Short mmCIF file of C-alpha atoms and ligand atoms in Angstrom, two decimals:
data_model
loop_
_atom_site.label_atom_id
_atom_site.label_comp_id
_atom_site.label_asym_id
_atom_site.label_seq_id
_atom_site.Cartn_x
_atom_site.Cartn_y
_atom_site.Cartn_z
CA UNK A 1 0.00 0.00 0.00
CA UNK A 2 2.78 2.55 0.83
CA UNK A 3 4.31 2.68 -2.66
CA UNK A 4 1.37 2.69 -4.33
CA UNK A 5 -1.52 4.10 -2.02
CA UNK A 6 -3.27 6.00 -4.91
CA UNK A 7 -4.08 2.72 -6.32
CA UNK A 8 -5.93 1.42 -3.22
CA UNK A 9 -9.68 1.18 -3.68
CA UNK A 10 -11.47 3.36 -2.00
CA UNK A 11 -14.18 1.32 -0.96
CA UNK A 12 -11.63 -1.02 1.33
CA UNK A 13 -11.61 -0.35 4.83
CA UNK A 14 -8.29 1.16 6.02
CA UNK A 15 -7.99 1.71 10.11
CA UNK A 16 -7.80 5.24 11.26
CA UNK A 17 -4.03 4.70 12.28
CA UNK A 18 -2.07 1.83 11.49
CA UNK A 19 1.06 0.28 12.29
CA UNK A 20 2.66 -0.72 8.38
CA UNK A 21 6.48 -2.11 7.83
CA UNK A 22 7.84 -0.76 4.40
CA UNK A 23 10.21 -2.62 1.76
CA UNK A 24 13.20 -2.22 4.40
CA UNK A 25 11.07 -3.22 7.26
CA UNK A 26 11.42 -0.03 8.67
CA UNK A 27 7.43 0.82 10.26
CA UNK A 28 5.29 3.62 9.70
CA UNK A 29 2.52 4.87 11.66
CA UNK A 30 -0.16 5.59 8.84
CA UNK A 31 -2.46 7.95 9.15
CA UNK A 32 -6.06 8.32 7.33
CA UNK A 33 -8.53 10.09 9.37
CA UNK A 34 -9.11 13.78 8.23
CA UNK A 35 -9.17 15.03 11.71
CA UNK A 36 -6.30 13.10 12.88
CA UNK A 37 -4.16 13.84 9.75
CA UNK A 38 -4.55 17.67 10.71
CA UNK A 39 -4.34 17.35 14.30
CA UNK A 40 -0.54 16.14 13.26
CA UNK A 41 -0.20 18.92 10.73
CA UNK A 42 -1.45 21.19 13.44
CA UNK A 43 0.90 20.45 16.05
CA UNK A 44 4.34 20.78 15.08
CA UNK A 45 5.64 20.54 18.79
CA UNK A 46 4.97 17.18 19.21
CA UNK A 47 5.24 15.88 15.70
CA UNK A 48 7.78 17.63 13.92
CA UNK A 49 8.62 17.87 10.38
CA UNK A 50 12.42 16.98 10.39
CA UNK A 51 11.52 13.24 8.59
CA UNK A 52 9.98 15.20 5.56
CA UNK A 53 12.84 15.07 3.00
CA UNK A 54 14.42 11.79 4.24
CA UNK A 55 15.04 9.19 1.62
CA UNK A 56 12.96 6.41 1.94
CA UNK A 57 15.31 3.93 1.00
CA UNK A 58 18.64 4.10 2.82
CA UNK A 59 21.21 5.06 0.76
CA UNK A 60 24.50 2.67 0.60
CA UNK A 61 27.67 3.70 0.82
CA UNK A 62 28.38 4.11 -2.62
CA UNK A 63 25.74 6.80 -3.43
CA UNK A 64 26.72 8.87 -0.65
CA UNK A 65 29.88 9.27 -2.01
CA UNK A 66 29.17 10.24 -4.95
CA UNK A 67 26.83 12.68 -3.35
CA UNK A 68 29.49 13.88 -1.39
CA UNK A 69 31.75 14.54 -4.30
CA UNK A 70 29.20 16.94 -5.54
CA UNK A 71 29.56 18.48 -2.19
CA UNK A 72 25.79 17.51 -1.59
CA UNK A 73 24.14 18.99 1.48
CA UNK A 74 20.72 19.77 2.49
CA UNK A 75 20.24 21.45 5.80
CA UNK A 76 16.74 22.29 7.20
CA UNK A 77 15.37 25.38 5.10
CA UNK A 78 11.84 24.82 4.18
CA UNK A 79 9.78 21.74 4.43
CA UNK A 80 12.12 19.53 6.45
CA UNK A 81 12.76 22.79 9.29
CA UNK A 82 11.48 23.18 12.78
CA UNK A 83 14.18 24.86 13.80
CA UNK A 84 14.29 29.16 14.06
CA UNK A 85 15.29 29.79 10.60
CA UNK A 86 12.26 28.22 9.51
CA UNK A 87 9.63 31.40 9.93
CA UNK A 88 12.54 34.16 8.01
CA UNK A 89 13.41 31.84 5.34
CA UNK A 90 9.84 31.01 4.66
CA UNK A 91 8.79 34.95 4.71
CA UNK A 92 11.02 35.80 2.03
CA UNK A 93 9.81 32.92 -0.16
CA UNK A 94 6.26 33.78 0.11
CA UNK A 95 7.26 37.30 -0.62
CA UNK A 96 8.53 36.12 -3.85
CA UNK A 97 5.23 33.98 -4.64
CA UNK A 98 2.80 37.03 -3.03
CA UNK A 99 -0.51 36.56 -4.43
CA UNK A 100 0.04 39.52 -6.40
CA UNK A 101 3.10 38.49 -7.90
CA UNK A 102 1.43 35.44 -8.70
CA UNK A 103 -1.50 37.43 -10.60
CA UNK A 104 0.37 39.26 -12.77
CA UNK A 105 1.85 36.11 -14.57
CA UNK A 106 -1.61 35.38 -15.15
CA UNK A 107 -1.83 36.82 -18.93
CA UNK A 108 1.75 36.06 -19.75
CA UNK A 109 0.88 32.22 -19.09
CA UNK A 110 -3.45 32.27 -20.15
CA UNK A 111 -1.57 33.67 -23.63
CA UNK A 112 1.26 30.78 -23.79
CA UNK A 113 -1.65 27.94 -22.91
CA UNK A 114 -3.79 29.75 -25.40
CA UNK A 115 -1.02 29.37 -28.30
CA UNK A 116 -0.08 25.17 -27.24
CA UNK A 117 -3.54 24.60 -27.03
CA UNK A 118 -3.92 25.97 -30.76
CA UNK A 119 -1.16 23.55 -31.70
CA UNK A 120 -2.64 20.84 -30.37
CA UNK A 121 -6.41 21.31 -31.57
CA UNK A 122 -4.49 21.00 -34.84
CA UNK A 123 -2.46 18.34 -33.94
CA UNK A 124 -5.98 16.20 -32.95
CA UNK A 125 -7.75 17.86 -36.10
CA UNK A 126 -5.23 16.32 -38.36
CA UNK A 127 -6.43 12.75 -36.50
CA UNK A 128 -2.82 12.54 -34.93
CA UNK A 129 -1.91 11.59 -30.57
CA UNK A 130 -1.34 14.44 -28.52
CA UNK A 131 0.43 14.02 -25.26
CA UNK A 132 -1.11 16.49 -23.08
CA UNK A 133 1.80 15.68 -20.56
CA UNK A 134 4.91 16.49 -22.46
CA UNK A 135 3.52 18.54 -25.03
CA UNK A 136 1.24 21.30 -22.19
CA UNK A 137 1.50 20.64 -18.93
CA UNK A 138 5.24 19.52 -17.73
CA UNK A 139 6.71 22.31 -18.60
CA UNK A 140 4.45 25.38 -17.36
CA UNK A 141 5.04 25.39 -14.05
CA UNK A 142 9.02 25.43 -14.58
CA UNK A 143 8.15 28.61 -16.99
CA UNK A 144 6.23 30.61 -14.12
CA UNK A 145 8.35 30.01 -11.77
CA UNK A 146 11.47 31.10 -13.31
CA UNK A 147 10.05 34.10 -14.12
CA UNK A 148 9.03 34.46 -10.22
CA UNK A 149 12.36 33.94 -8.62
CA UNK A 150 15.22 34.15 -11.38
CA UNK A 151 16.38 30.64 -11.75
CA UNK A 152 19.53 29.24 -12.61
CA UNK A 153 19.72 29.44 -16.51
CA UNK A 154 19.54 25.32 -17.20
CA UNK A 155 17.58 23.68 -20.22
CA UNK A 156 14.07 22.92 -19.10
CA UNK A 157 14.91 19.40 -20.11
CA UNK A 158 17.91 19.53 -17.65
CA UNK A 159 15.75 20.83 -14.41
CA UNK A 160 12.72 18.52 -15.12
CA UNK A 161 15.24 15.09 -15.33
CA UNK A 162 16.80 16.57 -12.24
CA UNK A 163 13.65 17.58 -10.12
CA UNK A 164 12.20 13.82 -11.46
CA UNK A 165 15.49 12.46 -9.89
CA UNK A 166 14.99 13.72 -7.04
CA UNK A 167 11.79 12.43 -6.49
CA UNK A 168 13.16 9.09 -7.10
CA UNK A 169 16.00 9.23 -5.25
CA UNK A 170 14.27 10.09 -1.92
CA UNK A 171 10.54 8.75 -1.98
CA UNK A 172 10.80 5.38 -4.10
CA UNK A 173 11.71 1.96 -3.33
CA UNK A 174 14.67 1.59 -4.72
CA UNK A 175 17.94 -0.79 -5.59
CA UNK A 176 21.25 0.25 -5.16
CA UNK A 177 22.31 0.35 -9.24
CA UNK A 178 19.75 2.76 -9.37
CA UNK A 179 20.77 4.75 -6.20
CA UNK A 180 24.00 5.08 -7.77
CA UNK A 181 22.32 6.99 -11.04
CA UNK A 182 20.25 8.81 -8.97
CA UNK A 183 22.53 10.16 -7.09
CA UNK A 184 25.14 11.44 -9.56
CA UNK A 185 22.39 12.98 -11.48
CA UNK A 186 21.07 14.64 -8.28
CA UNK A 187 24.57 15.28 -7.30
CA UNK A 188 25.03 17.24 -10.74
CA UNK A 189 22.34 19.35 -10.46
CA UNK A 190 23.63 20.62 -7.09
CA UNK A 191 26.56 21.35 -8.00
CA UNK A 192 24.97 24.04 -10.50
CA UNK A 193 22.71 25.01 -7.99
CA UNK A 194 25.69 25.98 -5.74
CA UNK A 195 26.71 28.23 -8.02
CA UNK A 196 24.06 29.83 -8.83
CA UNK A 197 23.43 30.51 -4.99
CA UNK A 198 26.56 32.24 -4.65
CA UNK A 199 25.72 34.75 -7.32
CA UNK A 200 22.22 34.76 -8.98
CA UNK A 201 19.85 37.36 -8.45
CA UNK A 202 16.23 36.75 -7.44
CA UNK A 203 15.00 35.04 -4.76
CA UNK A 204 18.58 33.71 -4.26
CA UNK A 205 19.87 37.38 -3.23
CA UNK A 206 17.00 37.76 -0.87
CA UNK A 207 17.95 35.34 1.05
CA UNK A 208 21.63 35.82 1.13
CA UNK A 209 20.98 39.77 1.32
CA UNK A 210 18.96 38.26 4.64
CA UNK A 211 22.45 36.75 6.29
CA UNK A 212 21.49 32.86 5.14
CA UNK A 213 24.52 30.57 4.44
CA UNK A 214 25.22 29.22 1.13
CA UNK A 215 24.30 25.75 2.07
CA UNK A 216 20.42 27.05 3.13
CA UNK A 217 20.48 29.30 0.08
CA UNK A 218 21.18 25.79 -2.21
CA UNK A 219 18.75 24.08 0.36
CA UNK A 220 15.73 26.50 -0.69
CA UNK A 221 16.51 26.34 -4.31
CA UNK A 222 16.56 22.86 -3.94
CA UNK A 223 12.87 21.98 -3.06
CA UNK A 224 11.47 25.14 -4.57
CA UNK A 225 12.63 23.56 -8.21
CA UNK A 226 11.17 19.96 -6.68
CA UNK A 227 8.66 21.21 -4.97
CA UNK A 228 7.47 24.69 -6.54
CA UNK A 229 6.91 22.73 -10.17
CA UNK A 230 7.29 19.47 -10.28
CA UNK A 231 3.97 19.00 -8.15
CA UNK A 232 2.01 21.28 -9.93
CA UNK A 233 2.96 19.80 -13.43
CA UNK A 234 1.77 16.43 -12.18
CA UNK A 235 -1.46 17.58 -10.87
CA UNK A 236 -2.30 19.36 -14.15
CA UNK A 237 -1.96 16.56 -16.13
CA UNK A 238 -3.79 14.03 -13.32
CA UNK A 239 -6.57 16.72 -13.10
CA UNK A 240 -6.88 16.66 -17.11
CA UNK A 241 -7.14 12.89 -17.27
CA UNK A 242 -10.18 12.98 -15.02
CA UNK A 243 -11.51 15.53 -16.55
CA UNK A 244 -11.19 13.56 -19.40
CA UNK A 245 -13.44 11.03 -17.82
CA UNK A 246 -15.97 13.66 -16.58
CA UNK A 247 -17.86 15.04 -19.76
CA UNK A 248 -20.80 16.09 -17.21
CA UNK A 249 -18.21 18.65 -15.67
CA UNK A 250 -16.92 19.90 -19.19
CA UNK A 251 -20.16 20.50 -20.48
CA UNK A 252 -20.73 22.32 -17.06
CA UNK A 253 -17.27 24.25 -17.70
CA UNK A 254 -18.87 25.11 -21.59
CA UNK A 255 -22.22 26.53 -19.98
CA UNK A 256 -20.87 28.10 -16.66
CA UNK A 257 -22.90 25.91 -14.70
CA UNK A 258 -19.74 24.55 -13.47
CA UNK A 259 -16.69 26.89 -12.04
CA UNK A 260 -13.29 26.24 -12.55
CA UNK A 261 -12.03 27.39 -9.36
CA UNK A 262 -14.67 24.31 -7.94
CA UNK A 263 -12.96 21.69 -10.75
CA UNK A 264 -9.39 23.12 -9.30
CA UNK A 265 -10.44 22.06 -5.67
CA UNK A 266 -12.07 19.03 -5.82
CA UNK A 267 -9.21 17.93 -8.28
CA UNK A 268 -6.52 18.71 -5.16
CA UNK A 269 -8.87 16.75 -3.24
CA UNK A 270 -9.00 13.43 -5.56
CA UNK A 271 -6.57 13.92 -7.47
CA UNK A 272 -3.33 15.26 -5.54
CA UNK A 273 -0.40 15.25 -6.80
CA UNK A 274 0.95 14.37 -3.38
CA UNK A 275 -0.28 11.55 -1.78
CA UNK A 276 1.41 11.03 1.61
CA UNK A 277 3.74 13.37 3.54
CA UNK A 278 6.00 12.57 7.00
CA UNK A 279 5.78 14.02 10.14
CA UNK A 280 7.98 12.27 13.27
CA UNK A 281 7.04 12.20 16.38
CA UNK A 282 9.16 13.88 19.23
CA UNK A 283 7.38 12.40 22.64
CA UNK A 284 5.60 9.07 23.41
CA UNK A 285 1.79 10.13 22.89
CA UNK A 286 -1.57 8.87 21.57
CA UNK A 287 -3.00 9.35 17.91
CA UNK A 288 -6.58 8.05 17.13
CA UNK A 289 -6.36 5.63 20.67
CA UNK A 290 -2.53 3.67 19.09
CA UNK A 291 0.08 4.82 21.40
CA UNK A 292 2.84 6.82 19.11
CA UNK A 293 6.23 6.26 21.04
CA UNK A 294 8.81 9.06 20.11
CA UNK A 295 10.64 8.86 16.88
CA UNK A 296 7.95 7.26 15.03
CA UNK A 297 7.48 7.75 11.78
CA UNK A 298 4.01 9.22 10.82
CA UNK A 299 2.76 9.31 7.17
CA UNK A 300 -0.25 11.55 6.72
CA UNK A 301 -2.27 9.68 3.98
CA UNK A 302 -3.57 13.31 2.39
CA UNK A 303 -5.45 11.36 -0.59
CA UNK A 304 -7.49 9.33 1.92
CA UNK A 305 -7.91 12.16 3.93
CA UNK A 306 -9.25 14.36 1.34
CA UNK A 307 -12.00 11.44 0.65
CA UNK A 308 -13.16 11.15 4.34
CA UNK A 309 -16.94 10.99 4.49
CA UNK A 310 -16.97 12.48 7.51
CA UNK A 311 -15.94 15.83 6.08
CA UNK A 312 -16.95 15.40 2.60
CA UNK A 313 -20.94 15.00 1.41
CA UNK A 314 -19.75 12.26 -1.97
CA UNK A 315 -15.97 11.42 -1.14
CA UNK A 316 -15.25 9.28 -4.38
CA UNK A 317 -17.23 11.38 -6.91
CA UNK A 318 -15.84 14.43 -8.68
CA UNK A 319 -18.73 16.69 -8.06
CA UNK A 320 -17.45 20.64 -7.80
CA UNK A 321 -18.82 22.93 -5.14
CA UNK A 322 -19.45 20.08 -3.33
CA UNK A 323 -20.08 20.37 0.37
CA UNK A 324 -16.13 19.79 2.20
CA UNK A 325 -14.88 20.03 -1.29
CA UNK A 326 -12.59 22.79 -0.27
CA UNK A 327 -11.39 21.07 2.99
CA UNK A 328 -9.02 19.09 1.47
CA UNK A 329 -5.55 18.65 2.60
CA UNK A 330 -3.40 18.56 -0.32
CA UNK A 331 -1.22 21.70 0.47
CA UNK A 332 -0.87 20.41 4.05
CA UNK A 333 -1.56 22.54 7.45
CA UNK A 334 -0.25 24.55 9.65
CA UNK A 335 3.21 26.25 10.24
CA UNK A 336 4.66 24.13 7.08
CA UNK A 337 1.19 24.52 4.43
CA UNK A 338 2.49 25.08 1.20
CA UNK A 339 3.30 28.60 0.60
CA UNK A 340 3.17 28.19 -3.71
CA UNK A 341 -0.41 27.09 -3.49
CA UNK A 342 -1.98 30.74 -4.70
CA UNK A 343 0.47 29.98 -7.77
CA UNK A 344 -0.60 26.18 -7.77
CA UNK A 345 -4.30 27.52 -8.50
CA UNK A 346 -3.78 30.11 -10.74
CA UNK A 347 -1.85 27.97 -13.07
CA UNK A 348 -4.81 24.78 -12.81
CA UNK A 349 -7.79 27.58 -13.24
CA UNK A 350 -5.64 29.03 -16.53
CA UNK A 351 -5.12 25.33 -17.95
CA UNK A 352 -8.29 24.01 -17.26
CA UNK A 353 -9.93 26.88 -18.53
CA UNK A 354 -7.78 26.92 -21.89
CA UNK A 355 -7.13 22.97 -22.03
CA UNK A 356 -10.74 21.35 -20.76
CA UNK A 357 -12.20 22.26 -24.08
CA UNK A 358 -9.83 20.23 -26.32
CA UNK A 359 -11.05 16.75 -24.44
CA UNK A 360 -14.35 17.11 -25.50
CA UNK A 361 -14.26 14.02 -28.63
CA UNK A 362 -11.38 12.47 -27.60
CA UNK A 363 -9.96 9.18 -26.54
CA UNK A 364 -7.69 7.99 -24.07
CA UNK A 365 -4.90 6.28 -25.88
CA UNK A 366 -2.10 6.45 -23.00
CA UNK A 367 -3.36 7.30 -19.91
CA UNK A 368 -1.08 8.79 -16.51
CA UNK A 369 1.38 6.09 -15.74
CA UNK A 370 2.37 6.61 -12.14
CA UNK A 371 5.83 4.52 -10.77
CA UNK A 372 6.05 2.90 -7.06
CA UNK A 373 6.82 6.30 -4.74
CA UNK A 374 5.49 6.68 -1.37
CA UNK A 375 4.61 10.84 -2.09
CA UNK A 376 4.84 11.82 -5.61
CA UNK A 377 2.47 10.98 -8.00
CA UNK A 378 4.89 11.53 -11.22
CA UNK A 379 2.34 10.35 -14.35
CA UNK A 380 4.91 10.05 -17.06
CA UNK A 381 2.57 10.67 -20.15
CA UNK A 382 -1.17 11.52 -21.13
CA UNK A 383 -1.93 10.79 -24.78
CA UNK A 384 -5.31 11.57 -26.47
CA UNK A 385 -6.97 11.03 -29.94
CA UNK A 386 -9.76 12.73 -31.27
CA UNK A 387 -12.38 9.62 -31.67
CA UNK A 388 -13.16 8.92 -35.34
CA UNK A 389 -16.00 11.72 -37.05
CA UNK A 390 -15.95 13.50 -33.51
CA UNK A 391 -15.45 17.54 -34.26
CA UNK A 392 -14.12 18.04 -31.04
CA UNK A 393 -17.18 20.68 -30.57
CA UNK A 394 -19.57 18.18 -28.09
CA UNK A 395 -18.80 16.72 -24.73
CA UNK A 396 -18.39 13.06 -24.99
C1 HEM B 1 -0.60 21.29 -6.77
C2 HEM B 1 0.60 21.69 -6.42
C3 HEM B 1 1.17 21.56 -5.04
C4 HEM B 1 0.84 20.72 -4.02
C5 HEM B 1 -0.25 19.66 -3.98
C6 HEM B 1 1.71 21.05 -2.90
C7 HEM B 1 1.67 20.40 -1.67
C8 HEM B 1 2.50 20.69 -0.60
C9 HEM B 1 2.51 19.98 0.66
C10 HEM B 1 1.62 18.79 1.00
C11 HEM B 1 3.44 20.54 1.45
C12 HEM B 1 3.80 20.13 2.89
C13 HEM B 1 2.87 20.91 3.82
C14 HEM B 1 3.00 20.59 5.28
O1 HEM B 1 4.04 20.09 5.72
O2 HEM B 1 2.02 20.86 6.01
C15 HEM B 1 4.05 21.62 0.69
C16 HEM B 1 5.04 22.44 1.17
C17 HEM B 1 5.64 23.41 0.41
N1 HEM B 1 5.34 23.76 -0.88
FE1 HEM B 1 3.88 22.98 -2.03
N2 HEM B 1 2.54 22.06 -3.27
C18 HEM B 1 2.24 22.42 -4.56
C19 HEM B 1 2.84 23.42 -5.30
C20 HEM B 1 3.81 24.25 -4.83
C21 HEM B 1 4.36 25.37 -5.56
C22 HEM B 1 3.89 25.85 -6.92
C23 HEM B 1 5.33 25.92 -4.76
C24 HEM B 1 6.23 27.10 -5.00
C25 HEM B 1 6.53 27.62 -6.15
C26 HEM B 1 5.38 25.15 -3.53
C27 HEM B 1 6.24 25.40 -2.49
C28 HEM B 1 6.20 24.77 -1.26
C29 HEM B 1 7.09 25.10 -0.16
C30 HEM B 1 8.20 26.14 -0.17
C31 HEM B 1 6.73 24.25 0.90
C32 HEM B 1 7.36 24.19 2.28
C33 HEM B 1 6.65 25.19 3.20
C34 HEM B 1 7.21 25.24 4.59
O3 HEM B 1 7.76 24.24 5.07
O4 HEM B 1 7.09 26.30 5.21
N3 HEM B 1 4.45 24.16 -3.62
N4 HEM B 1 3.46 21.69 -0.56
#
């Protein structure tokens, strides 16, 4: 289940915490409950956040050195930091992704969606595939934010494999051949990072302008180019695949019976791009009635929890405007809650509202492959067809 929890029915029963051993046998207190899962979130005294960027799969010897060459470091900055520097570091990265900030890349990116989707209404007019992955959504997110906090000036291609890598390298089960690739690709990346910390501009000033050492500068960078794109690429392309299934919500999207801001939120809450996220405990406690000694392990099932009938009025169907649509947990709680989720939104609403329209007639030829990984969802392609004599102009 831990490697693949997405796939889990929802109709099976799954206790409100349970005790569950992963590939290494190391045990994990999983959690499924709404209210439990943000009671955790909630209280970052007693289960703290330190756990969040370990890898999930002990690394052998081998890949730390070559992680080491690269002079590979990752000190608490964002997700993975209860410590002090948590609250300054995460001010001036907010700052950079202030909701204003965020709305003027609105036009700049409704225009570029505009001009793909063109291409690929043509593309599926000439009766050709279109991979909605590779060819609109995995790149977007990697556009906006570079324009939002000046990133190092590496190929797209290069940042994606990196970011994808990454993913890998710390959340799936993994063996040690492919540790070793991981890591020097990971290791790579770094490396340029590093540099770029030293002297780039952007976001990467602010925070050394603020007194933070190179190694938490590098650390930020880091997850923002994981974190700050990766995510939001998958979740577009997830969220188009069921809306590919959905023709009742498109036509509702056509009429305006149906708003996108409702088909962004109850797509965080069944289809999230992050499925799971750690917590550790720091004293012996209780969760749910299961005594939690210190140091364990917590992962926060946010899928399940987002599907919860106590909170939600039709947990498994993808009705927007739902009642407890909107109290899902996909961007987390609390002191850590994601700070790019204003961004995360504006860039669904613009692609749904551009993209939704080219599904209507089409096919599923390919759809979202997801690999084993206990928090990313990573789909690796989304291919349509327009179905035989369809126009393309009525929901089907
Ligand atoms: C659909 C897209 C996204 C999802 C589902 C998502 C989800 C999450 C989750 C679950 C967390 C952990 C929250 C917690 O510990 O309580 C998180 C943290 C974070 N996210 Fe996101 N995220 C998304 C997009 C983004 C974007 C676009 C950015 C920035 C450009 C971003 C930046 C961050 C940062 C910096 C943190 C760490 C915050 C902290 O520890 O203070 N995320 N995100």
């Amino acid at each position: 289940m831990l490697f693949r929890s997405w796939a889990s029915a929802v109709e099976s029963p799954w206790p409100d915490v349970a005790s569950v051993a992963d590939h290494v046998g190391v045990r994990h207190l999983v959690v499924t409950r709404h209210a439990l899962v943000r009671q955790v979130l909630a209280d970052p005294a007693t289960y703290r956040p330190d756990n969040a960027l370990d890898a999930v799969t002990p690394m052998p010897v081998t890949a730390l050195r070559v992680l080491a060459g690269h002079r590979f470091r990752l000190p608490p900055t964002l997700a993975n930091n209860s410590g002090a520097s948590h609250p300054q570091i995460r001010a001036i990265v907010a700052d950079a992704l202030h909701p204003t900030r965020v709305a003027a890349q609105r036009p700049w990116l409704t225009a570029l969606v505009r001009e793909r989707v063109a291409r690929l209404t043509a593309t599926l007019d000439a009766g050709q595939p279109a991979d909605l992955y590779a060819d609109l959504a995995a790149d977007l997110p990697l556009l906006v934010l570079a324009r939002l906090v000046e990133l190092p000036d590496a190929p797209v291609g290069a940042v994606k494999e990196f970011a994808r890598a990454a993913l890998e390298l710390f959340w799936a089960p993994l063996d040690a051949d492919r540790q070793l690739a991981l890591a020097a690709e990971v290791g790579r990346f770094h490396s340029v990072l590093r540099d770029f910390a030293a002297t780039g501009g952007g976001l990467a000033a602010e925070l050394r302008a603020a007194g933070h050492p190179p190694d938490v500068v590098v650390g930020a960078l880091f997850f923002l180019l994981v974190a700050g794109q990766e995510t939001t690429s998958q979740f577009l392309t997830l969220l188009l695949h069921r809306l590919a299934c959905e023709p009742a919500v498109r036509a509702g999207l056509r009429t305006g019976e149906v708003a996108v801001a409702d088909v962004v939120e109850e797509g965080l809450r069944l289809e999230p791009p992050i499925v799971t996220w750690r917590r550790v405990a720091t004293v012996d406690g209780l969760l749910g009635g299961q005594p939690v000694p210190a140091g364990t392990s917590l992962v926060l099932w946010l899928a399940r929890a987002g599907r919860d009938p106590a909170v939600v009025e039709s947990p498994d169907e993808f009705r927007p405007g739902q009642r407890g649509s909107r109290r899902h947990l996909a961007f987390g709680a609390g002191a850590h809650r994601c700070v790019g989720d204003v961004l995360a939104r504006m860039e669904a609403a613009v692609v749904v509202a551009g993209a939704a329209p080219l599904l209507d007639g089409v096919t599923v030829v390919r759809p979202p492959w997801c690999p084993d990984n206990l928090t990313f969802r990573m789909p690796d392609a989304f291919v349509v067809r327009r179905a035989p004599g369809s126009t393309g102009l009525t929901g089907s």
